[in-house]
Amino acid sequence: QVQVVESGGGSVQAGGSLRLSCTVSRPNSSPYCVGWFRQTPGKEREEVAVIDSDGSWRYADSVVEGRFTISEDAAKNTVYLQMNSLEPEDTAMYYCGAGLEHCLYDEDDRLNLRYWGQGTLVIVSS
């Protein structure tokens, strides 16, 4: 059973930083794709950053704008999202999704990850 657990959310002032963590319990020999997504009420969940076990990654430039960095500690099965220069528009529930295969985007350029965490709330005040 694959479990995904996020942590690190909280409340910060605009311009501040947070680091989110996503720990995925998975077979160590398996390829994987882990991504950070966010969602606000009434809006669709949007991709923020994704990392593949082959070392590649992808950012949603319109969201990140050079402010966020995704990284991993493979030994800890943990993926991080370092968020700097936070803005009130970054306020959202942040979710971590994972799949036990390399990242594969569909015809709509979307990832369909199988496993999801419960989310961690980020609030940025002005």
Short mmCIF file of N, CA, C and O in Angstrom, two decimals:
data_model
loop_
_atom_site.label_atom_id
_atom_site.label_comp_id
_atom_site.label_asym_id
_atom_site.label_seq_id
_atom_site.Cartn_x
_atom_site.Cartn_y
_atom_site.Cartn_z
N GLN A 1 0.84 -1.18 0.00
CA GLN A 1 0.00 0.00 0.00
C GLN A 1 0.88 1.24 0.00
O GLN A 1 1.75 1.39 0.85
N VAL A 2 0.67 2.11 -0.97
CA VAL A 2 1.44 3.34 -1.06
C VAL A 2 0.74 4.43 -0.27
O VAL A 2 -0.45 4.65 -0.44
N GLN A 3 1.49 5.09 0.57
CA GLN A 3 0.94 6.20 1.34
C GLN A 3 1.71 7.47 1.01
O GLN A 3 2.93 7.45 0.82
N VAL A 4 0.95 8.56 0.97
CA VAL A 4 1.53 9.87 0.68
C VAL A 4 1.19 10.80 1.82
O VAL A 4 0.00 10.96 2.15
N VAL A 5 2.18 11.40 2.42
CA VAL A 5 1.94 12.27 3.57
C VAL A 5 2.66 13.60 3.35
O VAL A 5 3.88 13.63 3.15
N GLU A 6 1.87 14.67 3.37
CA GLU A 6 2.44 16.01 3.21
C GLU A 6 2.57 16.68 4.57
O GLU A 6 1.84 16.37 5.50
N SER A 7 3.48 17.63 4.63
CA SER A 7 3.63 18.46 5.82
C SER A 7 4.32 19.76 5.43
O SER A 7 4.83 19.88 4.31
N GLY A 8 4.31 20.71 6.35
CA GLY A 8 5.05 21.94 6.14
C GLY A 8 4.22 23.17 5.84
O GLY A 8 4.75 24.28 5.74
N GLY A 9 2.92 23.00 5.68
CA GLY A 9 2.09 24.16 5.42
C GLY A 9 2.00 25.06 6.64
O GLY A 9 2.43 24.71 7.74
N GLY A 10 1.43 26.23 6.44
CA GLY A 10 1.28 27.16 7.54
C GLY A 10 0.90 28.53 7.05
O GLY A 10 0.55 28.70 5.88
N SER A 11 0.98 29.49 7.95
CA SER A 11 0.65 30.88 7.62
C SER A 11 1.91 31.72 7.62
O SER A 11 2.69 31.66 8.58
N VAL A 12 2.08 32.48 6.55
CA VAL A 12 3.23 33.37 6.45
C VAL A 12 2.79 34.70 5.88
O VAL A 12 1.72 34.79 5.27
N GLN A 13 3.62 35.69 6.06
CA GLN A 13 3.36 36.99 5.44
C GLN A 13 3.91 36.99 4.02
O GLN A 13 4.82 36.21 3.68
N ALA A 14 3.36 37.85 3.21
CA ALA A 14 3.85 37.99 1.84
C ALA A 14 5.34 38.27 1.84
O ALA A 14 5.84 39.03 2.66
N GLY A 15 6.04 37.61 0.93
CA GLY A 15 7.48 37.72 0.87
C GLY A 15 8.21 36.63 1.64
O GLY A 15 9.42 36.47 1.51
N GLY A 16 7.46 35.90 2.45
CA GLY A 16 8.06 34.84 3.26
C GLY A 16 8.28 33.56 2.50
O GLY A 16 8.01 33.47 1.29
N SER A 17 8.74 32.55 3.22
CA SER A 17 9.07 31.26 2.62
C SER A 17 8.49 30.11 3.44
O SER A 17 8.28 30.23 4.65
N LEU A 18 8.25 29.02 2.74
CA LEU A 18 7.83 27.77 3.38
C LEU A 18 8.46 26.63 2.61
O LEU A 18 8.71 26.74 1.40
N ARG A 19 8.70 25.54 3.30
CA ARG A 19 9.15 24.31 2.63
C ARG A 19 8.17 23.20 2.95
O ARG A 19 7.98 22.84 4.11
N LEU A 20 7.56 22.69 1.90
CA LEU A 20 6.63 21.58 2.04
C LEU A 20 7.39 20.27 1.83
O LEU A 20 8.32 20.20 1.03
N SER A 21 6.94 19.25 2.55
CA SER A 21 7.54 17.92 2.43
C SER A 21 6.48 16.91 2.04
O SER A 21 5.33 17.00 2.50
N CYS A 22 6.87 15.97 1.22
CA CYS A 22 5.98 14.89 0.81
C CYS A 22 6.75 13.58 0.93
O CYS A 22 7.72 13.36 0.19
N THR A 23 6.31 12.74 1.84
CA THR A 23 6.95 11.43 2.03
C THR A 23 6.05 10.36 1.43
O THR A 23 4.86 10.29 1.74
N VAL A 24 6.64 9.57 0.56
CA VAL A 24 5.90 8.53 -0.15
C VAL A 24 6.44 7.17 0.25
O VAL A 24 7.63 6.89 0.06
N SER A 25 5.61 6.35 0.83
CA SER A 25 6.02 4.98 1.14
C SER A 25 5.85 4.16 -0.13
O SER A 25 4.75 4.04 -0.66
N ARG A 26 6.95 3.66 -0.66
CA ARG A 26 6.92 2.97 -1.94
C ARG A 26 8.05 1.97 -1.99
O ARG A 26 9.00 2.06 -1.23
N PRO A 27 7.95 1.02 -2.92
CA PRO A 27 9.08 0.09 -3.11
C PRO A 27 10.30 0.86 -3.61
O PRO A 27 10.20 1.65 -4.55
N ASN A 28 11.43 0.65 -3.00
CA ASN A 28 12.63 1.41 -3.36
C ASN A 28 13.09 1.13 -4.79
O ASN A 28 13.76 1.95 -5.40
N SER A 29 12.75 -0.01 -5.34
CA SER A 29 13.22 -0.35 -6.68
C SER A 29 12.31 0.19 -7.77
O SER A 29 12.60 0.05 -8.95
N SER A 30 11.22 0.82 -7.39
CA SER A 30 10.24 1.26 -8.38
C SER A 30 10.58 2.63 -8.93
O SER A 30 10.99 3.51 -8.19
N PRO A 31 10.37 2.85 -10.24
CA PRO A 31 10.42 4.22 -10.73
C PRO A 31 9.26 4.99 -10.13
O PRO A 31 8.30 4.39 -9.63
N TYR A 32 9.32 6.31 -10.16
CA TYR A 32 8.24 7.08 -9.57
C TYR A 32 8.15 8.46 -10.18
O TYR A 32 9.10 8.96 -10.80
N CYS A 33 6.99 9.02 -9.98
CA CYS A 33 6.71 10.39 -10.38
C CYS A 33 5.98 11.02 -9.20
O CYS A 33 4.99 10.47 -8.72
N VAL A 34 6.49 12.14 -8.73
CA VAL A 34 5.89 12.83 -7.58
C VAL A 34 5.67 14.29 -7.96
O VAL A 34 6.58 14.94 -8.48
N GLY A 35 4.50 14.77 -7.66
CA GLY A 35 4.21 16.15 -8.03
C GLY A 35 3.49 16.91 -6.94
O GLY A 35 2.77 16.33 -6.13
N TRP A 36 3.70 18.21 -6.94
CA TRP A 36 2.98 19.12 -6.07
C TRP A 36 1.92 19.85 -6.89
O TRP A 36 2.20 20.34 -8.00
N PHE A 37 0.74 19.91 -6.33
CA PHE A 37 -0.39 20.57 -6.95
C PHE A 37 -1.04 21.47 -5.92
O PHE A 37 -0.83 21.30 -4.72
N ARG A 38 -1.85 22.39 -6.37
CA ARG A 38 -2.57 23.22 -5.40
C ARG A 38 -3.97 23.50 -5.90
O ARG A 38 -4.25 23.45 -7.11
N GLN A 39 -4.82 23.80 -4.95
CA GLN A 39 -6.23 24.04 -5.29
C GLN A 39 -6.83 25.04 -4.32
O GLN A 39 -6.58 25.00 -3.11
N THR A 40 -7.62 25.95 -4.88
CA THR A 40 -8.40 26.89 -4.08
C THR A 40 -9.88 26.62 -4.34
O THR A 40 -10.24 26.05 -5.37
N PRO A 41 -10.74 27.03 -3.42
CA PRO A 41 -12.18 26.75 -3.58
C PRO A 41 -12.71 27.27 -4.90
O PRO A 41 -12.45 28.42 -5.29
N GLY A 42 -13.45 26.42 -5.59
CA GLY A 42 -14.07 26.82 -6.83
C GLY A 42 -13.18 26.73 -8.05
O GLY A 42 -13.62 27.02 -9.17
N LYS A 43 -11.94 26.34 -7.85
CA LYS A 43 -11.00 26.23 -8.97
C LYS A 43 -10.50 24.81 -9.10
O LYS A 43 -10.51 24.03 -8.15
N GLU A 44 -10.05 24.50 -10.32
CA GLU A 44 -9.47 23.19 -10.55
C GLU A 44 -8.08 23.10 -9.90
O GLU A 44 -7.39 24.11 -9.76
N ARG A 45 -7.73 21.90 -9.56
CA ARG A 45 -6.38 21.67 -9.05
C ARG A 45 -5.37 21.95 -10.15
O ARG A 45 -5.57 21.53 -11.30
N GLU A 46 -4.30 22.65 -9.82
CA GLU A 46 -3.31 22.98 -10.83
C GLU A 46 -1.94 22.43 -10.43
O GLU A 46 -1.58 22.40 -9.25
N GLU A 47 -1.22 22.03 -11.43
CA GLU A 47 0.12 21.51 -11.22
C GLU A 47 1.06 22.64 -10.84
O GLU A 47 0.98 23.74 -11.39
N VAL A 48 1.96 22.35 -9.90
CA VAL A 48 2.95 23.34 -9.48
C VAL A 48 4.35 22.89 -9.92
O VAL A 48 5.07 23.62 -10.60
N ALA A 49 4.73 21.69 -9.53
CA ALA A 49 6.06 21.18 -9.88
C ALA A 49 6.03 19.67 -9.77
O ALA A 49 5.32 19.11 -8.92
N VAL A 50 6.81 19.04 -10.63
CA VAL A 50 6.84 17.57 -10.69
C VAL A 50 8.27 17.09 -10.80
O VAL A 50 9.09 17.74 -11.47
N ILE A 51 8.55 15.96 -10.18
CA ILE A 51 9.89 15.38 -10.29
C ILE A 51 9.76 13.89 -10.61
O ILE A 51 8.83 13.23 -10.13
N ASP A 52 10.66 13.42 -11.44
CA ASP A 52 10.66 12.02 -11.88
C ASP A 52 11.89 11.34 -11.31
O ASP A 52 12.93 11.96 -11.10
N SER A 53 11.79 10.04 -11.10
CA SER A 53 12.93 9.29 -10.56
C SER A 53 14.10 9.25 -11.53
O SER A 53 15.20 8.88 -11.13
N ASP A 54 13.86 9.62 -12.78
CA ASP A 54 14.98 9.66 -13.72
C ASP A 54 15.77 10.96 -13.61
O ASP A 54 16.71 11.17 -14.38
N GLY A 55 15.39 11.82 -12.67
CA GLY A 55 16.12 13.06 -12.43
C GLY A 55 15.55 14.28 -13.11
O GLY A 55 16.03 15.39 -12.91
N SER A 56 14.55 14.09 -13.94
CA SER A 56 13.96 15.23 -14.63
C SER A 56 12.89 15.88 -13.75
O SER A 56 12.38 15.27 -12.82
N TRP A 57 12.56 17.11 -14.07
CA TRP A 57 11.51 17.82 -13.35
C TRP A 57 10.84 18.81 -14.29
O TRP A 57 11.33 19.11 -15.37
N ARG A 58 9.71 19.29 -13.82
CA ARG A 58 8.96 20.27 -14.61
C ARG A 58 8.26 21.23 -13.66
O ARG A 58 7.72 20.82 -12.64
N TYR A 59 8.25 22.47 -14.03
CA TYR A 59 7.57 23.50 -13.26
C TYR A 59 6.46 24.12 -14.09
O TYR A 59 6.58 24.25 -15.31
N ALA A 60 5.40 24.50 -13.41
CA ALA A 60 4.36 25.28 -14.06
C ALA A 60 4.83 26.74 -13.98
O ALA A 60 4.65 27.40 -12.96
N ASP A 61 5.45 27.20 -15.04
CA ASP A 61 6.08 28.53 -15.00
C ASP A 61 5.11 29.64 -14.63
O ASP A 61 5.49 30.59 -13.95
N SER A 62 3.87 29.51 -15.08
CA SER A 62 2.90 30.57 -14.79
C SER A 62 2.58 30.63 -13.31
O SER A 62 2.14 31.66 -12.81
N VAL A 63 2.81 29.53 -12.61
CA VAL A 63 2.55 29.48 -11.17
C VAL A 63 3.81 29.84 -10.39
O VAL A 63 3.80 30.65 -9.48
N VAL A 64 4.90 29.21 -10.77
CA VAL A 64 6.13 29.28 -9.99
C VAL A 64 6.90 30.57 -10.21
O VAL A 64 7.40 31.17 -9.27
N GLU A 65 7.03 30.96 -11.45
CA GLU A 65 7.72 32.20 -11.81
C GLU A 65 9.10 32.29 -11.17
O GLU A 65 9.53 33.35 -10.70
N GLY A 66 9.78 31.17 -11.09
CA GLY A 66 11.14 31.15 -10.56
C GLY A 66 11.22 31.21 -9.05
O GLY A 66 12.31 31.31 -8.49
N ARG A 67 10.11 31.12 -8.35
CA ARG A 67 10.11 31.28 -6.89
C ARG A 67 10.17 29.96 -6.14
O ARG A 67 10.53 29.93 -4.96
N PHE A 68 9.77 28.88 -6.78
CA PHE A 68 9.68 27.58 -6.12
C PHE A 68 10.74 26.63 -6.66
O PHE A 68 11.11 26.71 -7.85
N THR A 69 11.16 25.72 -5.81
CA THR A 69 12.13 24.70 -6.22
C THR A 69 11.70 23.35 -5.69
O THR A 69 11.42 23.22 -4.49
N ILE A 70 11.66 22.37 -6.58
CA ILE A 70 11.34 21.01 -6.16
C ILE A 70 12.65 20.23 -6.05
O ILE A 70 13.54 20.38 -6.88
N SER A 71 12.73 19.42 -5.01
CA SER A 71 13.94 18.60 -4.81
C SER A 71 13.53 17.33 -4.09
O SER A 71 12.38 17.18 -3.67
N GLU A 72 14.49 16.42 -3.95
CA GLU A 72 14.15 15.18 -3.26
C GLU A 72 15.33 14.65 -2.46
O GLU A 72 16.49 14.93 -2.77
N ASP A 73 14.99 13.89 -1.45
CA ASP A 73 15.96 13.09 -0.72
C ASP A 73 15.50 11.65 -0.93
O ASP A 73 14.59 11.18 -0.25
N ALA A 74 16.11 10.99 -1.90
CA ALA A 74 15.65 9.66 -2.27
C ALA A 74 15.80 8.68 -1.11
O ALA A 74 14.98 7.78 -0.96
N ALA A 75 16.81 8.87 -0.29
CA ALA A 75 17.02 7.95 0.83
C ALA A 75 15.87 8.03 1.83
O ALA A 75 15.58 7.06 2.54
N LYS A 76 15.23 9.18 1.88
CA LYS A 76 14.11 9.37 2.80
C LYS A 76 12.76 9.26 2.10
O LYS A 76 11.73 9.49 2.72
N ASN A 77 12.78 8.95 0.79
CA ASN A 77 11.54 8.88 0.01
C ASN A 77 10.72 10.15 0.17
O ASN A 77 9.50 10.13 0.25
N THR A 78 11.41 11.27 0.20
CA THR A 78 10.75 12.54 0.46
C THR A 78 11.06 13.55 -0.64
O THR A 78 12.21 13.68 -1.07
N VAL A 79 10.02 14.23 -1.07
CA VAL A 79 10.15 15.29 -2.07
C VAL A 79 9.77 16.60 -1.39
O VAL A 79 8.79 16.67 -0.65
N TYR A 80 10.55 17.62 -1.67
CA TYR A 80 10.34 18.92 -1.05
C TYR A 80 9.91 19.96 -2.09
O TYR A 80 10.28 19.86 -3.26
N LEU A 81 9.17 20.93 -1.61
CA LEU A 81 8.85 22.09 -2.43
C LEU A 81 9.23 23.33 -1.62
O LEU A 81 8.56 23.66 -0.64
N GLN A 82 10.34 23.95 -2.00
CA GLN A 82 10.77 25.17 -1.35
C GLN A 82 10.08 26.33 -2.03
O GLN A 82 10.21 26.51 -3.25
N MET A 83 9.34 27.10 -1.26
CA MET A 83 8.57 28.21 -1.81
C MET A 83 9.09 29.51 -1.22
O MET A 83 9.02 29.71 0.00
N ASN A 84 9.60 30.37 -2.06
CA ASN A 84 10.12 31.67 -1.64
C ASN A 84 9.28 32.80 -2.24
O ASN A 84 8.51 32.58 -3.17
N SER A 85 9.44 33.97 -1.69
CA SER A 85 8.72 35.16 -2.19
C SER A 85 7.23 34.87 -2.34
O SER A 85 6.62 35.18 -3.37
N LEU A 86 6.66 34.30 -1.32
CA LEU A 86 5.26 33.93 -1.37
C LEU A 86 4.37 35.15 -1.49
O LEU A 86 4.65 36.21 -0.92
N GLU A 87 3.29 34.97 -2.22
CA GLU A 87 2.31 36.02 -2.45
C GLU A 87 0.95 35.55 -1.97
O GLU A 87 0.70 34.35 -1.89
N PRO A 88 0.06 36.50 -1.66
CA PRO A 88 -1.29 36.08 -1.23
C PRO A 88 -1.96 35.14 -2.24
O PRO A 88 -2.74 34.27 -1.85
N GLU A 89 -1.63 35.30 -3.52
CA GLU A 89 -2.22 34.44 -4.56
C GLU A 89 -1.74 32.99 -4.45
O GLU A 89 -2.31 32.11 -5.10
N ASP A 90 -0.72 32.74 -3.66
CA ASP A 90 -0.25 31.38 -3.45
C ASP A 90 -1.05 30.65 -2.37
O ASP A 90 -0.84 29.45 -2.14
N THR A 91 -1.95 31.36 -1.72
CA THR A 91 -2.79 30.73 -0.70
C THR A 91 -3.63 29.63 -1.33
O THR A 91 -4.35 29.86 -2.31
N ALA A 92 -3.51 28.42 -0.79
CA ALA A 92 -4.20 27.27 -1.37
C ALA A 92 -3.95 26.05 -0.50
O ALA A 92 -3.08 26.07 0.39
N MET A 93 -4.70 25.01 -0.79
CA MET A 93 -4.37 23.69 -0.26
C MET A 93 -3.38 23.05 -1.24
O MET A 93 -3.67 22.99 -2.44
N TYR A 94 -2.26 22.63 -0.71
CA TYR A 94 -1.23 22.02 -1.54
C TYR A 94 -1.28 20.50 -1.35
O TYR A 94 -1.25 20.01 -0.22
N TYR A 95 -1.34 19.81 -2.47
CA TYR A 95 -1.43 18.36 -2.46
C TYR A 95 -0.20 17.75 -3.12
O TYR A 95 0.32 18.29 -4.10
N CYS A 96 0.19 16.60 -2.60
CA CYS A 96 1.24 15.83 -3.22
C CYS A 96 0.63 14.58 -3.82
O CYS A 96 -0.18 13.89 -3.18
N GLY A 97 0.98 14.32 -5.07
CA GLY A 97 0.52 13.12 -5.75
C GLY A 97 1.70 12.29 -6.19
O GLY A 97 2.79 12.82 -6.46
N ALA A 98 1.50 10.98 -6.26
CA ALA A 98 2.60 10.10 -6.63
C ALA A 98 2.11 8.95 -7.49
O ALA A 98 0.96 8.52 -7.38
N GLY A 99 3.01 8.47 -8.32
CA GLY A 99 2.74 7.29 -9.13
C GLY A 99 3.97 6.43 -9.18
O GLY A 99 5.10 6.95 -9.13
N LEU A 100 3.78 5.11 -9.31
CA LEU A 100 4.91 4.19 -9.34
C LEU A 100 5.33 3.88 -10.76
O LEU A 100 5.48 2.73 -11.17
N GLU A 101 5.45 4.94 -11.52
CA GLU A 101 5.97 4.84 -12.88
C GLU A 101 6.54 6.21 -13.23
O GLU A 101 6.32 7.18 -12.50
N HIS A 102 7.25 6.28 -14.34
CA HIS A 102 7.77 7.59 -14.77
C HIS A 102 6.62 8.51 -15.14
O HIS A 102 5.54 8.06 -15.53
N CYS A 103 6.86 9.79 -15.01
CA CYS A 103 5.83 10.78 -15.31
C CYS A 103 5.37 10.64 -16.75
O CYS A 103 6.19 10.61 -17.68
N LEU A 104 4.08 10.57 -16.93
CA LEU A 104 3.49 10.42 -18.26
C LEU A 104 2.31 11.38 -18.37
O LEU A 104 1.37 11.30 -17.59
N TYR A 105 2.41 12.29 -19.31
CA TYR A 105 1.37 13.30 -19.51
C TYR A 105 0.41 12.84 -20.60
O TYR A 105 0.83 12.27 -21.61
N ASP A 106 -0.88 13.12 -20.39
CA ASP A 106 -1.87 12.73 -21.39
C ASP A 106 -1.95 13.78 -22.49
O ASP A 106 -1.18 14.74 -22.51
N GLU A 107 -2.94 13.60 -23.39
CA GLU A 107 -3.05 14.49 -24.55
C GLU A 107 -3.40 15.91 -24.15
O GLU A 107 -3.24 16.84 -24.94
N ASP A 108 -3.91 16.08 -22.91
CA ASP A 108 -4.20 17.42 -22.40
C ASP A 108 -3.06 17.95 -21.54
O ASP A 108 -3.24 18.95 -20.83
N ASP A 109 -1.91 17.30 -21.62
CA ASP A 109 -0.73 17.71 -20.87
C ASP A 109 -0.97 17.65 -19.37
O ASP A 109 -0.50 18.52 -18.62
N ARG A 110 -1.70 16.63 -18.94
CA ARG A 110 -1.99 16.45 -17.53
C ARG A 110 -1.42 15.13 -17.02
O ARG A 110 -1.42 14.14 -17.73
N LEU A 111 -0.96 15.17 -15.77
CA LEU A 111 -0.52 13.96 -15.09
C LEU A 111 -1.71 13.31 -14.41
O LEU A 111 -2.53 14.01 -13.82
N ASN A 112 -1.80 12.02 -14.48
CA ASN A 112 -2.84 11.29 -13.77
C ASN A 112 -2.18 10.40 -12.74
O ASN A 112 -1.89 9.24 -12.98
N LEU A 113 -1.91 10.98 -11.57
CA LEU A 113 -1.22 10.25 -10.52
C LEU A 113 -2.22 9.46 -9.69
O LEU A 113 -3.35 9.91 -9.44
N ARG A 114 -1.77 8.31 -9.22
CA ARG A 114 -2.70 7.39 -8.58
C ARG A 114 -2.87 7.65 -7.09
O ARG A 114 -3.94 7.44 -6.53
N TYR A 115 -1.80 8.08 -6.44
CA TYR A 115 -1.83 8.18 -4.99
C TYR A 115 -1.74 9.64 -4.56
O TYR A 115 -0.93 10.41 -5.09
N TRP A 116 -2.55 9.99 -3.56
CA TRP A 116 -2.61 11.38 -3.12
C TRP A 116 -2.60 11.49 -1.61
O TRP A 116 -3.12 10.61 -0.91
N GLY A 117 -2.02 12.58 -1.14
CA GLY A 117 -2.07 12.87 0.28
C GLY A 117 -3.30 13.68 0.61
O GLY A 117 -4.11 14.01 -0.26
N GLN A 118 -3.42 14.03 1.88
CA GLN A 118 -4.59 14.77 2.35
C GLN A 118 -4.45 16.27 2.15
O GLN A 118 -5.44 17.00 2.27
N GLY A 119 -3.27 16.70 1.82
CA GLY A 119 -3.06 18.12 1.57
C GLY A 119 -2.53 18.86 2.80
O GLY A 119 -2.72 18.43 3.94
N THR A 120 -1.87 19.95 2.52
CA THR A 120 -1.37 20.83 3.59
C THR A 120 -1.70 22.27 3.19
O THR A 120 -1.48 22.67 2.04
N LEU A 121 -2.25 23.01 4.12
CA LEU A 121 -2.77 24.35 3.82
C LEU A 121 -1.69 25.40 3.94
O LEU A 121 -0.96 25.46 4.94
N VAL A 122 -1.61 26.24 2.92
CA VAL A 122 -0.69 27.38 2.91
C VAL A 122 -1.52 28.65 2.84
O VAL A 122 -2.35 28.81 1.96
N ILE A 123 -1.29 29.54 3.79
CA ILE A 123 -1.98 30.83 3.83
C ILE A 123 -0.93 31.93 3.82
O ILE A 123 -0.04 31.96 4.68
N VAL A 124 -1.04 32.82 2.84
CA VAL A 124 -0.11 33.94 2.73
C VAL A 124 -0.90 35.22 2.90
O VAL A 124 -1.80 35.52 2.13
N SER A 125 -0.54 35.98 3.90
CA SER A 125 -1.26 37.22 4.19
C SER A 125 -0.47 38.42 3.67
O SER A 125 0.75 38.42 3.64
N SER A 126 -1.21 39.45 3.30
CA SER A 126 -0.57 40.64 2.74
C SER A 126 -0.18 41.62 3.84
O SER A 126 -0.56 41.47 4.98
#
